[in-house]
Coordinates of C-alpha atoms in Angstrom, one line a residue:
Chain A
X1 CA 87.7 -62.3 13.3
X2 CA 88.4 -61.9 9.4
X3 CA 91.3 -63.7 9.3
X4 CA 89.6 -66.2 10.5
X5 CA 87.0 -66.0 8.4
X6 CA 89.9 -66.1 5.7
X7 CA 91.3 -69.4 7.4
X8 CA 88.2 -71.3 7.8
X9 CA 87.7 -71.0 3.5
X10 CA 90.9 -71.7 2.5
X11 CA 90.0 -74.7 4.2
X12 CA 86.8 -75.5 3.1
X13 CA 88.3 -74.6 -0.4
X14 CA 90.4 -78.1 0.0
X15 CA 87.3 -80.1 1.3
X16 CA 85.1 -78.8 -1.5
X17 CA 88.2 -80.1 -4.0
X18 CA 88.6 -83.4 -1.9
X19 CA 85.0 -84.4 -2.1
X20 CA 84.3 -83.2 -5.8
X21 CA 87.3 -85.1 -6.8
X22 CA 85.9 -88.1 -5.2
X23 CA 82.7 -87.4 -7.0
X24 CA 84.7 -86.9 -10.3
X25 CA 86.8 -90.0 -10.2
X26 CA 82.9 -92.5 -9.6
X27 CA 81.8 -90.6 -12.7
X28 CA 84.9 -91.1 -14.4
X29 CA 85.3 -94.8 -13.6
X30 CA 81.5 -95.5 -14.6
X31 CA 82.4 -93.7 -17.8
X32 CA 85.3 -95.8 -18.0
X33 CA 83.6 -98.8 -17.6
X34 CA 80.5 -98.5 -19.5
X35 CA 81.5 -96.6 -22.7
X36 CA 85.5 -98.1 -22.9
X37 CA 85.4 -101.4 -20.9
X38 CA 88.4 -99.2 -19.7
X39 CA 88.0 -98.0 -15.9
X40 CA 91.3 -95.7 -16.3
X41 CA 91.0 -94.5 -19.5
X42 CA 87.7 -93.2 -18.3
X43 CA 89.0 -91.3 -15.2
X44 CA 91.9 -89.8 -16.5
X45 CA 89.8 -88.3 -19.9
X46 CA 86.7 -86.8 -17.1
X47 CA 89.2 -85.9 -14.8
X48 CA 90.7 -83.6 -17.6
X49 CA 87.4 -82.5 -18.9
X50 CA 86.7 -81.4 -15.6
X51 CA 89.8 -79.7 -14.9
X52 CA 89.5 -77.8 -18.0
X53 CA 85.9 -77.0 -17.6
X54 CA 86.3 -75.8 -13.9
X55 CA 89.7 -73.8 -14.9
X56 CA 87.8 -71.8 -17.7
X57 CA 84.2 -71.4 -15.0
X58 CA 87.1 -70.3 -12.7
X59 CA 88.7 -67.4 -14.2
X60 CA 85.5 -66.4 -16.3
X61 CA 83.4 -67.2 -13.0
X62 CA 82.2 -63.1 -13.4
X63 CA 81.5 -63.1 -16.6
X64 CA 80.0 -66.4 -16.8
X65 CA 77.9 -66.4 -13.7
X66 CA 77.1 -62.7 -14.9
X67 CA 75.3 -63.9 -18.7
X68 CA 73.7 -66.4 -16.8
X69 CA 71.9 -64.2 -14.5
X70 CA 71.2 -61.4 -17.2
X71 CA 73.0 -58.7 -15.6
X72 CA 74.2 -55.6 -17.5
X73 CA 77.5 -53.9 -16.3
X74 CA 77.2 -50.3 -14.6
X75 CA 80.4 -48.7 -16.5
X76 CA 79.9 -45.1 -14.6
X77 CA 78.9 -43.0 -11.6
X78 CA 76.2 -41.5 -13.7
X79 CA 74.4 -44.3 -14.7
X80 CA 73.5 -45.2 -10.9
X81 CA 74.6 -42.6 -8.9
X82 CA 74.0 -43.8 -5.7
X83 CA 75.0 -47.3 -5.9
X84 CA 78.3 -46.7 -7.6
X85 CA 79.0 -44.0 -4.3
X86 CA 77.9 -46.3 -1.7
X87 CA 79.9 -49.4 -3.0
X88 CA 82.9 -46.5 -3.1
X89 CA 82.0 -45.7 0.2
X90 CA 82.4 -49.4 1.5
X91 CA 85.3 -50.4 0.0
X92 CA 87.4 -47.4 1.7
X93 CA 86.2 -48.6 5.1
X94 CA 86.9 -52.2 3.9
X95 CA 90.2 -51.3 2.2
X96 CA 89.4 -53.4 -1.0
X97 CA 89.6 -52.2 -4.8
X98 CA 87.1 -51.0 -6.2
X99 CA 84.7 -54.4 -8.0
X100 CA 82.7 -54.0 -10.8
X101 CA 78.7 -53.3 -10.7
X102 CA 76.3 -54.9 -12.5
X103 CA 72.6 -54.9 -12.4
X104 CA 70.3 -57.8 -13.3
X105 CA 67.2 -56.4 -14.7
X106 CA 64.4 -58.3 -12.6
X107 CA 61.6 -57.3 -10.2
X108 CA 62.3 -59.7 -7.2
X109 CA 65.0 -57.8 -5.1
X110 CA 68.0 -59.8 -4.7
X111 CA 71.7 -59.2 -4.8
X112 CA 75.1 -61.1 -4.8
X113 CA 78.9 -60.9 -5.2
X114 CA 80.9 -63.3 -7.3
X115 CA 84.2 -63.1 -8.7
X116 CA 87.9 -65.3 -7.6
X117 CA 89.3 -62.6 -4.9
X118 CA 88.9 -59.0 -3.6
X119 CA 91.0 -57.9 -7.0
X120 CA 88.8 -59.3 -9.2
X121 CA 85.1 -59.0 -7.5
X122 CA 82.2 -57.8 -8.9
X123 CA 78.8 -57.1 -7.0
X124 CA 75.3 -57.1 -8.5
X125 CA 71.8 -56.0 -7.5
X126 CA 68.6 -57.1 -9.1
X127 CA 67.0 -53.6 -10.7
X128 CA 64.5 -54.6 -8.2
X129 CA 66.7 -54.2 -5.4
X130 CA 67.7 -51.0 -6.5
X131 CA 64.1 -49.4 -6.6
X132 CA 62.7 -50.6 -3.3
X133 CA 65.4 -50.0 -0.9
X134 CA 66.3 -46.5 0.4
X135 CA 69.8 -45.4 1.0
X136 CA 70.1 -47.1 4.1
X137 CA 68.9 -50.1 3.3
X138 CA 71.5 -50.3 -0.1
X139 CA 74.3 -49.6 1.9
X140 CA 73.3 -52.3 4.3
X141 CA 72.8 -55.3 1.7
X142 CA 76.2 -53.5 -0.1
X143 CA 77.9 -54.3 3.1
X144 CA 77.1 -57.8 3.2
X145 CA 77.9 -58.6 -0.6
X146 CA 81.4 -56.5 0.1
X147 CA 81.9 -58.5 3.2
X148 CA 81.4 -61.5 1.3
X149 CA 84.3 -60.0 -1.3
X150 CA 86.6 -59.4 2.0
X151 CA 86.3 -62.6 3.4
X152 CA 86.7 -64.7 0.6
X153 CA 83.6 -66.1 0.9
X154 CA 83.3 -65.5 -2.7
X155 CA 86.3 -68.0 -3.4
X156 CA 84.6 -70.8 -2.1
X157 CA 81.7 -70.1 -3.8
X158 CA 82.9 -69.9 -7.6
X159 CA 85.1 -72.5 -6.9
X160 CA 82.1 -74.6 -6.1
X161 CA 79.9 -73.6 -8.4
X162 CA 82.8 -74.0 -11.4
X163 CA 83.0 -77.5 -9.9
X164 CA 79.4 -78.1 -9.7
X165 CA 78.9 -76.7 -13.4
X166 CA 81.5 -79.4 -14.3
X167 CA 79.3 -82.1 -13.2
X168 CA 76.4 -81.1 -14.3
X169 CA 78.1 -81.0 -18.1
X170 CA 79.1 -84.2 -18.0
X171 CA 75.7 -85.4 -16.1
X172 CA 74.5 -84.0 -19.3
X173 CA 76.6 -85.5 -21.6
X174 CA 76.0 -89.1 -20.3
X175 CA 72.1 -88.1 -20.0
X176 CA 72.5 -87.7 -23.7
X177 CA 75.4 -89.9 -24.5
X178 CA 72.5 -93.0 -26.0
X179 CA 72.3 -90.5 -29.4
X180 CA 75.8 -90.7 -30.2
X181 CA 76.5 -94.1 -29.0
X182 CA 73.5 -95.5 -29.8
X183 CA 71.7 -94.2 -33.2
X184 CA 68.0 -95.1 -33.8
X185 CA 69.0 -97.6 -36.4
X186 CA 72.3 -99.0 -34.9
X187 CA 71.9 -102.5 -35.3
X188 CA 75.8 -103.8 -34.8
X189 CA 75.8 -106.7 -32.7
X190 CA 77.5 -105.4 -29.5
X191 CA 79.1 -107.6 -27.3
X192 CA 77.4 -107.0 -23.7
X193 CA 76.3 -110.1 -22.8
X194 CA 74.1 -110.3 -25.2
X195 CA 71.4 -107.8 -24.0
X196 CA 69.4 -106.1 -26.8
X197 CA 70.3 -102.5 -27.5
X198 CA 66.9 -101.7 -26.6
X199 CA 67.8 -103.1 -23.0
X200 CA 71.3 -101.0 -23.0
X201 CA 69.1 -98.4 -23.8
X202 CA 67.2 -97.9 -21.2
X203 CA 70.1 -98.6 -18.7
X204 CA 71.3 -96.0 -20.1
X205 CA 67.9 -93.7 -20.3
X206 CA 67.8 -94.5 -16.5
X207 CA 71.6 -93.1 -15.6
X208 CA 71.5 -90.0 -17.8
X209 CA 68.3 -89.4 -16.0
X210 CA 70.0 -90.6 -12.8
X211 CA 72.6 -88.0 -13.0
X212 CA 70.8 -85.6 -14.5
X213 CA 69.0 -85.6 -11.5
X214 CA 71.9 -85.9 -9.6
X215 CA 73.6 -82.7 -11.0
X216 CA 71.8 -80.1 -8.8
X217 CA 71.5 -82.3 -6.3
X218 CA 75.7 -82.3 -5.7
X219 CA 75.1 -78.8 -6.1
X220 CA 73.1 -78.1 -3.3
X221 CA 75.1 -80.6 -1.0
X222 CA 78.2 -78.0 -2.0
X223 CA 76.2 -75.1 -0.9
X224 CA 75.3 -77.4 2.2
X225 CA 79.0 -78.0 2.4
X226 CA 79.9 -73.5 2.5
X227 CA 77.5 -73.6 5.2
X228 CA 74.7 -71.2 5.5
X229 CA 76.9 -69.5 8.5
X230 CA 78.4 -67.5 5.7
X231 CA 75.5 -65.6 5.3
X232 CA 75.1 -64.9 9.3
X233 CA 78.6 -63.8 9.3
X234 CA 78.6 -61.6 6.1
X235 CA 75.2 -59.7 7.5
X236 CA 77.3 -59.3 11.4
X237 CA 80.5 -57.7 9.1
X238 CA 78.3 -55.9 6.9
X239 CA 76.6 -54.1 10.1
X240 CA 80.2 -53.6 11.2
X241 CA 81.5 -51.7 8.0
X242 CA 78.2 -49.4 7.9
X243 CA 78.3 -49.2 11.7
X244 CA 74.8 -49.5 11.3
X245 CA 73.5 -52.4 11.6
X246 CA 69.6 -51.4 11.1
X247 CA 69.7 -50.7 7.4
X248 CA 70.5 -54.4 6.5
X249 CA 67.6 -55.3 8.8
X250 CA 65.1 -53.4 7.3
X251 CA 66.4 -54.3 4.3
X252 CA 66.2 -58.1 5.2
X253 CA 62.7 -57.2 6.2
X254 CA 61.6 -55.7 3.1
X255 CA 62.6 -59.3 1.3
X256 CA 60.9 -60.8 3.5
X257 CA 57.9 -59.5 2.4
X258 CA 58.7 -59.9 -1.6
X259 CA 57.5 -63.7 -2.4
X260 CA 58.3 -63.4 -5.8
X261 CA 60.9 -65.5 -7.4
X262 CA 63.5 -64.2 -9.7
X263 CA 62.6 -65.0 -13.6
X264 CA 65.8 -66.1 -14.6
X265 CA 68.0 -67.6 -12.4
X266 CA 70.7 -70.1 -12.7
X267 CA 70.3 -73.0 -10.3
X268 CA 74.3 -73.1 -10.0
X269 CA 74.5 -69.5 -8.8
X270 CA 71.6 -69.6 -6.5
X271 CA 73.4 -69.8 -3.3
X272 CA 75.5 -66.3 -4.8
X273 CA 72.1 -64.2 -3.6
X274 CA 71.6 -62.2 -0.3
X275 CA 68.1 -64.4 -0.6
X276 CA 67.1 -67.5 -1.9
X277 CA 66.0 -66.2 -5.7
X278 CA 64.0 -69.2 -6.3
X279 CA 61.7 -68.9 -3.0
X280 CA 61.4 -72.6 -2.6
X281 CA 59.9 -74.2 0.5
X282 CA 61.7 -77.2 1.7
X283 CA 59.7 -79.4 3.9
X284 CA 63.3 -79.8 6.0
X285 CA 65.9 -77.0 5.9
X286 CA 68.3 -79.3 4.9
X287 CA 68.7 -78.2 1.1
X288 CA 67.7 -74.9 2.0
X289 CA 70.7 -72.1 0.3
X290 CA 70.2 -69.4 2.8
X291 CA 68.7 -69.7 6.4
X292 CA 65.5 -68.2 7.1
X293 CA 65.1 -64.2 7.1
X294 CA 63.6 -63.9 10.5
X295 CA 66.8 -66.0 11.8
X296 CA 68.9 -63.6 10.5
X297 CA 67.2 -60.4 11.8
X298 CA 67.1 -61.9 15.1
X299 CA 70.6 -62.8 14.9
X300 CA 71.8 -59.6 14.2
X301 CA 69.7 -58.0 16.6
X302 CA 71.0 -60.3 19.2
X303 CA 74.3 -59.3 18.4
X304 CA 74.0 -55.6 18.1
X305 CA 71.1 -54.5 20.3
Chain B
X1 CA 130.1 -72.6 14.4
X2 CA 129.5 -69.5 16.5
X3 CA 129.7 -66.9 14.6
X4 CA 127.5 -68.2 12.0
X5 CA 125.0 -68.2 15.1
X6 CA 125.7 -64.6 15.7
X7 CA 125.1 -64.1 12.6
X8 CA 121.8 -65.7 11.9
X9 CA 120.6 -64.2 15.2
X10 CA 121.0 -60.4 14.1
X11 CA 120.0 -61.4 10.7
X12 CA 116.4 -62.1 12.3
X13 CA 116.9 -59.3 14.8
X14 CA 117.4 -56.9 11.5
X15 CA 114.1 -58.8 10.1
X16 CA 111.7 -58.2 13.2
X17 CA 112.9 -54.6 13.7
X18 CA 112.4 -53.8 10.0
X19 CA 108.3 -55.2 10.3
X20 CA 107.7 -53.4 13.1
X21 CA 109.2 -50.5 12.0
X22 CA 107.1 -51.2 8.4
X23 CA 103.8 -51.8 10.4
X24 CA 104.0 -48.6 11.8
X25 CA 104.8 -46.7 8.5
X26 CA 101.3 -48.8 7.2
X27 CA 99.0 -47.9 10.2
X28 CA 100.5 -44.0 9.8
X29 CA 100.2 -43.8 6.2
X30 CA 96.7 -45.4 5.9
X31 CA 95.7 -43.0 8.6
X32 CA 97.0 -40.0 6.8
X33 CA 95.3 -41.6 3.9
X34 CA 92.1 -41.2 5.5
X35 CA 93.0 -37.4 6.6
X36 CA 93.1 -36.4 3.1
X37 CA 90.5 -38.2 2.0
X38 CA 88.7 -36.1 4.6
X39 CA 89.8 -32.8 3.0
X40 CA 89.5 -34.2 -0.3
X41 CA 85.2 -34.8 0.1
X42 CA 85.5 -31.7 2.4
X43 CA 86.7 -29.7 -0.7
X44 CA 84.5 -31.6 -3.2
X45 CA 81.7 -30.3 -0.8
X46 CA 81.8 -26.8 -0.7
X47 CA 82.4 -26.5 -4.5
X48 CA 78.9 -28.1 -4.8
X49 CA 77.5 -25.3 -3.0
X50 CA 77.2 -22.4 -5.0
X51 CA 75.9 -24.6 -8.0
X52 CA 72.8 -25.5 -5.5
X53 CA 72.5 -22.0 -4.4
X54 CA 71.6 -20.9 -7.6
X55 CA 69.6 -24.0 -8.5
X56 CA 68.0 -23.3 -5.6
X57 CA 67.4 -20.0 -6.1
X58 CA 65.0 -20.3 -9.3
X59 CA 62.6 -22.3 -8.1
X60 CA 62.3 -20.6 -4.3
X61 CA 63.7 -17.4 -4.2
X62 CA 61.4 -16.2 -1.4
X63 CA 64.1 -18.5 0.9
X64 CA 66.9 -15.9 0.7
X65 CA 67.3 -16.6 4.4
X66 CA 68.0 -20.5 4.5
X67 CA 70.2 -19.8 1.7
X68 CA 72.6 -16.8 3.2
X69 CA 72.8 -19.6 5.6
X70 CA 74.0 -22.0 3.6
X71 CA 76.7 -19.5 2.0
X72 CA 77.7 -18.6 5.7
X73 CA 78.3 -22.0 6.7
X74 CA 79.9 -22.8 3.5
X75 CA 82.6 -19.7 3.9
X76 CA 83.1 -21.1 7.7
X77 CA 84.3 -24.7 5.9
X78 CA 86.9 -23.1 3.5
X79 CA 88.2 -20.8 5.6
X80 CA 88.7 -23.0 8.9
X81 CA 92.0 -23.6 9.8
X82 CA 92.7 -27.2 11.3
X83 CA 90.7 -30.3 10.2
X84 CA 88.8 -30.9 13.0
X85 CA 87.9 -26.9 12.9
X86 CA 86.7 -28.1 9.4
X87 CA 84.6 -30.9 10.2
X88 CA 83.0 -29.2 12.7
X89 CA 81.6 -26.4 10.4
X90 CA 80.8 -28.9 7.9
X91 CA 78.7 -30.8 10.6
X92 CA 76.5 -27.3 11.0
X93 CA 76.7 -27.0 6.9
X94 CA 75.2 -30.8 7.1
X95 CA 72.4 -29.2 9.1
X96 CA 71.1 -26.3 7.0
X97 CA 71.8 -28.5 4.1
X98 CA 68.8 -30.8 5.6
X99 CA 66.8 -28.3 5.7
X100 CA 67.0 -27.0 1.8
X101 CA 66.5 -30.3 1.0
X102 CA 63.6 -30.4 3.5
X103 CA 62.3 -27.0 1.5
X104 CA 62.1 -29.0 -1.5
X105 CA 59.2 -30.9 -0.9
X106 CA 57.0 -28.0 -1.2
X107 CA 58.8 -27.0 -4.5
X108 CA 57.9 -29.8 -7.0
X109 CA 59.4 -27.8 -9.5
X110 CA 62.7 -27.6 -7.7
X111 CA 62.0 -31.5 -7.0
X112 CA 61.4 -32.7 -10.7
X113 CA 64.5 -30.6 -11.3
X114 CA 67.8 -32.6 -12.5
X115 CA 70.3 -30.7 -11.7
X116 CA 68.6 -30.3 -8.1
X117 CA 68.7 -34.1 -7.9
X118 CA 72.6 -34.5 -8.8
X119 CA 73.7 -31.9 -6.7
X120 CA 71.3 -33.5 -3.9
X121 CA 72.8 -37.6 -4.5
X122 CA 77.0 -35.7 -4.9
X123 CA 76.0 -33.5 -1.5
X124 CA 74.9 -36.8 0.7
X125 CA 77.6 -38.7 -1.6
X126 CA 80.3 -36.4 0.2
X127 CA 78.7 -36.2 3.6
X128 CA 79.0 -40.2 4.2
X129 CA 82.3 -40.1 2.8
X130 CA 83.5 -37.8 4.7
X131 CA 81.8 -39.9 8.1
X132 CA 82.8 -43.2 6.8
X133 CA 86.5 -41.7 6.3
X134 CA 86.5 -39.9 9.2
X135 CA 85.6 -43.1 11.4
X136 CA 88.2 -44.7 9.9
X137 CA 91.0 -42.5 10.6
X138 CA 90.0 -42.5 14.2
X139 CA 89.9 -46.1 14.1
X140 CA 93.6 -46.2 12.3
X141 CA 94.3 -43.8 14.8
X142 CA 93.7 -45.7 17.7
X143 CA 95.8 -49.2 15.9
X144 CA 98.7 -46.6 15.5
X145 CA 98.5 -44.9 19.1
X146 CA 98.6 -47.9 20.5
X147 CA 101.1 -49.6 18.9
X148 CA 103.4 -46.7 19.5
X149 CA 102.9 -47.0 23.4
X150 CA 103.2 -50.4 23.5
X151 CA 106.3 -52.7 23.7
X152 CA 108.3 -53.9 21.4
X153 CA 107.1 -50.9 19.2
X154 CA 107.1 -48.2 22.0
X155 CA 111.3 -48.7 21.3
X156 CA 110.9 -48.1 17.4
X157 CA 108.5 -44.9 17.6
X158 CA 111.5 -43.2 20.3
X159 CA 114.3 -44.3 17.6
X160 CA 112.5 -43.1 14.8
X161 CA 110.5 -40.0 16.1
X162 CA 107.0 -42.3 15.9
X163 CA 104.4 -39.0 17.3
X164 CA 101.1 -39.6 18.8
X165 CA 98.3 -38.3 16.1
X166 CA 95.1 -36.8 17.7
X167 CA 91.5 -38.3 17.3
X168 CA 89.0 -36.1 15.1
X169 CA 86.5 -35.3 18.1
X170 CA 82.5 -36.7 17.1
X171 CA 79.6 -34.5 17.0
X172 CA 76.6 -35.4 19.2
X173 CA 74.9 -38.3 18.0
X174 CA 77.6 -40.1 16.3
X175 CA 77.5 -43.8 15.5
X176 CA 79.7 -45.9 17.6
X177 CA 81.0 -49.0 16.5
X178 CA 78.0 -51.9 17.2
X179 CA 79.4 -54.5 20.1
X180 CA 79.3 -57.8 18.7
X181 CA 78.3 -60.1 21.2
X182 CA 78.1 -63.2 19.9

C-alpha cells in the first residue's frame, strides 16, 4: 500500500517536471522573442533561471516555506511537551527520523509537513491547532502530516511548489520588466514596426498582468495535478499508525467548524495544510486544494467503521 | 562456457540466500528494538512515580489510600520478572494512575501545580509509548514468525537457529488494527 504510494509520486514527480518544463520553455521563447528578437537565447537564459531558482526552493524548501508561513522552530521537549512526544511517538510506529517542529503563531487551526524526504522533514501546527485539539485529536492530524513525510507525498509537493515559485518570479519579472526596459522618458526610436512606445507599453502592461495572473493559476493546476487523493490517503494511514482512526475525525470535525482564514499564508504553500488556510469557496471544486471535510470524515468512516 | 554458468548461478544463489538471511536479521532486530523500547518507557515510568507521590502528597494528603496504591502497583512493575509479567502490572499501574489524576480535579491547588502537570504530560508520555511500542513489536512479531515458517525462509531459520518469538498478550480493551476496506 506504501510502496505504492511511493511509486505512484515518483511518478507524478516526472509529470509535474514534464509539464512545468513545457510551461518554462513558452515563457522562455516569449522572452526570447519579445525582449532579444532571439527565441533560443531566451529559453536557454529562463530555463537556467529557473533551474537555479527551483534548486535553491528545493533544498531550502523547509526553511523557505517555513519564513513564509511565520513559523518559529520548537528546539525542545520542554517547550511543547506534548507535541514533541506525540510526533516521537509516531515516528517509532512509522520507522522515520525524527523531523523538526515548528509552530506557526496563528488562531485558525491548520497544520502541514514540508521538507525533500523522511531525513529531512519537518512538521508544523498553527499555535491554533495546538490549543483546540486534545491529545487525541493532535495525534490524529500528527499522523496524517507524518504519513505525508512517509509517503513522500511531501516530495511532490516542494518540488511543485519550488517549480511554481519559479514561475511566478519570472511572471513577476516580465510583469515589471516595462521599468527597466522601458524608462518613463525613453524616447529611442525602437525598431518594432513602428508602434509607439506607448503602444509596446501596454502590450507589455497587459502580459505582465497576463502572467501575473497566470502565476497562481499554474499553481493551483499543480496542486490539481498531486491530486486531492493525497489527502484521503494521508488521513486512511494516519488512522492506521494511531490505530485510531477517531481522533483525526474529530479533529477534522473541529475544523470544520473554524471558518477563519489563516492571516498570513503563502498562496504557494497552501496545498501544504491539513485544510485549506485560505477558506475560499469555489463555485466548482475544480481549483479547490483539499476536498471537502465532510468527504473526508465519511471516507474514513467508511473505511474503518 | 559452462563453468562460467556454474558460476554465475551460485553467485546469485549466494546473493538470494544472503537477503533472506538479512531480512530476517532486520524483522528480528527491529522487533527486539521494540522490546527494549518497551523496558526502556517501562523503566522511565516507575522512576516518575515517587516524584508524583510526593507531589501528590502536599496538596491531598488525606488520599494516603490511592497513593499506597500507587507505590504497590509501582513495586509490582520493577520487580516483575518477564516482560509480559511487566506490562501487565503496568496496565493495573495505568489504572490507579487514572484515578490520581481523576483526584486532581477537586485539588485546584494540585492542578495549577507545575510540577503536577509535567509529571502528569511524562506519565501519559510513557504510557502511549509503551502501547504504541508494544503494538509494534507484536506486529514485527507476526512479519518475523511468519517468515520463519514459510518457504524459502523456513530453510534459513533451521540453518541458522531462526526461533519463534512470543506475542506480548493484550489487556481487555485493546485497539486492534482498523480494517481498511476500501
Amino acid at each position: 500500500m506504501i510502496y505504492q504510494q511511493i511509486d505512484r509520486n515518483k511518478r507524478k514527480t516526472y509529470l509535474i517536471f514534464t509539464v512545468f518544463f513545457i510551461i518554462l520553455a513558452g515563457i522562455g521563447s516569449f522572452i526570447g522573442d519579445f525582449f532579444m528578437d532571439n527565441i533560443w537565447g531566451g529559453l536557454i537564459i529562463t530555463l537556467i533561471v529557473a533551474l537555479v531558482y527551483t534548486l535553491i526552493t528545493y533544498f531550502q524548501s523547509t526553511n523557505i516555506v517555513m519564513q513564509m508561513n511565520g513559523a518559529k522552530k520548537v528546539n525542545s521537549a520542554e517547550e511543547a511537551p506534548d507535541l514533541w512526544h506525540i510526533v516521537e511517538d509516531l515516528t517509532m510506529v512509522a520507522d522515520i527520523p525524527f523531523p523538526d517542529i515548528y509552530i506557526i503563531k496563528d488562531d485558525s487551526p491548520n497544520a502541514f509537513a514540508t521538507g525533500r524526504d523522511p531525513d529531512h522533514a519537518a512538521v508544523a501546527v498553527t499555535s491554533g491547532l495546538y490549543k483546540m485539539m486534545n491529545r487525541e485529536e493532535l495525534e490524529g492530524v500528527l499522523a496524517h502530516e507524518i504519513s505525508h513525510v512517509k509517503n513522500y507525498d511531501i516530495r511532490v509537493s516542494t518540488i511543485s511548489i519550488a517549480l511554481s515559485s519559479a514561475i511566478i518570479f519570472l511572471s513577476y519579472l516580465i510583469g515589471n520588466a516595462y521599468r527597466f526596459v522601458l524608462p518613463f522618458n525613453d524616447d529611442r526610436d525602437r525598431n518594432s514596426g513602428g508602434g509607439s512606445w506607448v503602444a509596446i507599453r501596454a502590450v507589455l502592461w497587459l502580459i505582465g498582468i497576463v502572467f501575473l495572473i497566470l502565476g497562481p493559476f499554474i499553481a493551483s493546476i499543480v496542486q490539481l495535478a498531486i491530486s486531492r487523493n493525497r489527502e484521503y490517503l494521508a488521513d486512511v494511514s494516519g488512522a492506521e499508525l494511531t490505530r485510531n482512526p477517531q481522533g483525526l475525525i474529530n479533529a477534522l470535525e473541529k475544523l470544520k467548524d473554524s471558518t477563519k482564514p489563516m492571516k498570513k499564508v503563502d498562496e504557494a504553500s497552501a496545498s501544504l495544510y491539513i485544510d485549506d488556510p485560505l477558506k475560499k469557496k469555489h463555485f466548482t471544486h475544480m481549483f479547490d486544494t483539499h476536498p471537502p471535510l465532510d468527504d473526508r470524515i465519511a471516507a474514513l468512516k467508511k473505511s474503518f467503521m | 562456457m559452462s563453468t562460467i554458468i556454474i558460476v554465475v548461478v551460485v553467485i546469485v544463489l549466494a546473493f538470494i540466500y544472503a537477503g533472506l538471511y538479512n531480512n530476517l536479521v532486520r524483522y528480528r532486530n527491529r522487533a527486539r528494538e521494540f522490546s527494549s523500547q518497551i523496558g526502556v518507557q517501562l523503566k522511565r515510568r516507575t522512576d516518575l512515580i515517587p516524584n508524583l507521590v510526593e507531589t501528590v502528597k502536599g496538596y491531598a494528603s488525606h488520599e494516603k489510600e490511592t497513593l499506597s496504591k500507587v507505590v504497590e502497583l509501582r513495586n509490582n512493575v520493577t520487580n516483575a520478572g518477564s516482560l509480559q509479567e511487566k506490562v501487565d502490572a503496568d496496565n493495573q499501574l495505568t489504572g490507579v494512575l487514572r484515578q490520581v489524576f481523576a483526584l486532581s480535579e477537586s485539588y485546584p491547588d494540585l492542578k495549577a501545580n507545575q510540577e503536577f502537570g509535567r509529571l502528569m504530560e511524562e506519565l501519559s508520555n510513557t504510557e502511549n509509548k509503551v502501547s504504541y511500542a508494544r503494538q509494534a513489536y507484536n506486529s514485527q512479531v507476526q512479519l518475523y514468525d511468519t517468515a520463519i515458517e514459510t518457504f524459502p525462509r523456513n530453510i534459513i531459520a533451521k540453518i541458522h537457529g531462526f526461533k519463534r518469538m512470543d506475542f506480548l498478550q493484550i489487556p481487555e480493551a485493546e485497539t486492534e488494527v482498523p480494517k481498511v476496506k476500501f
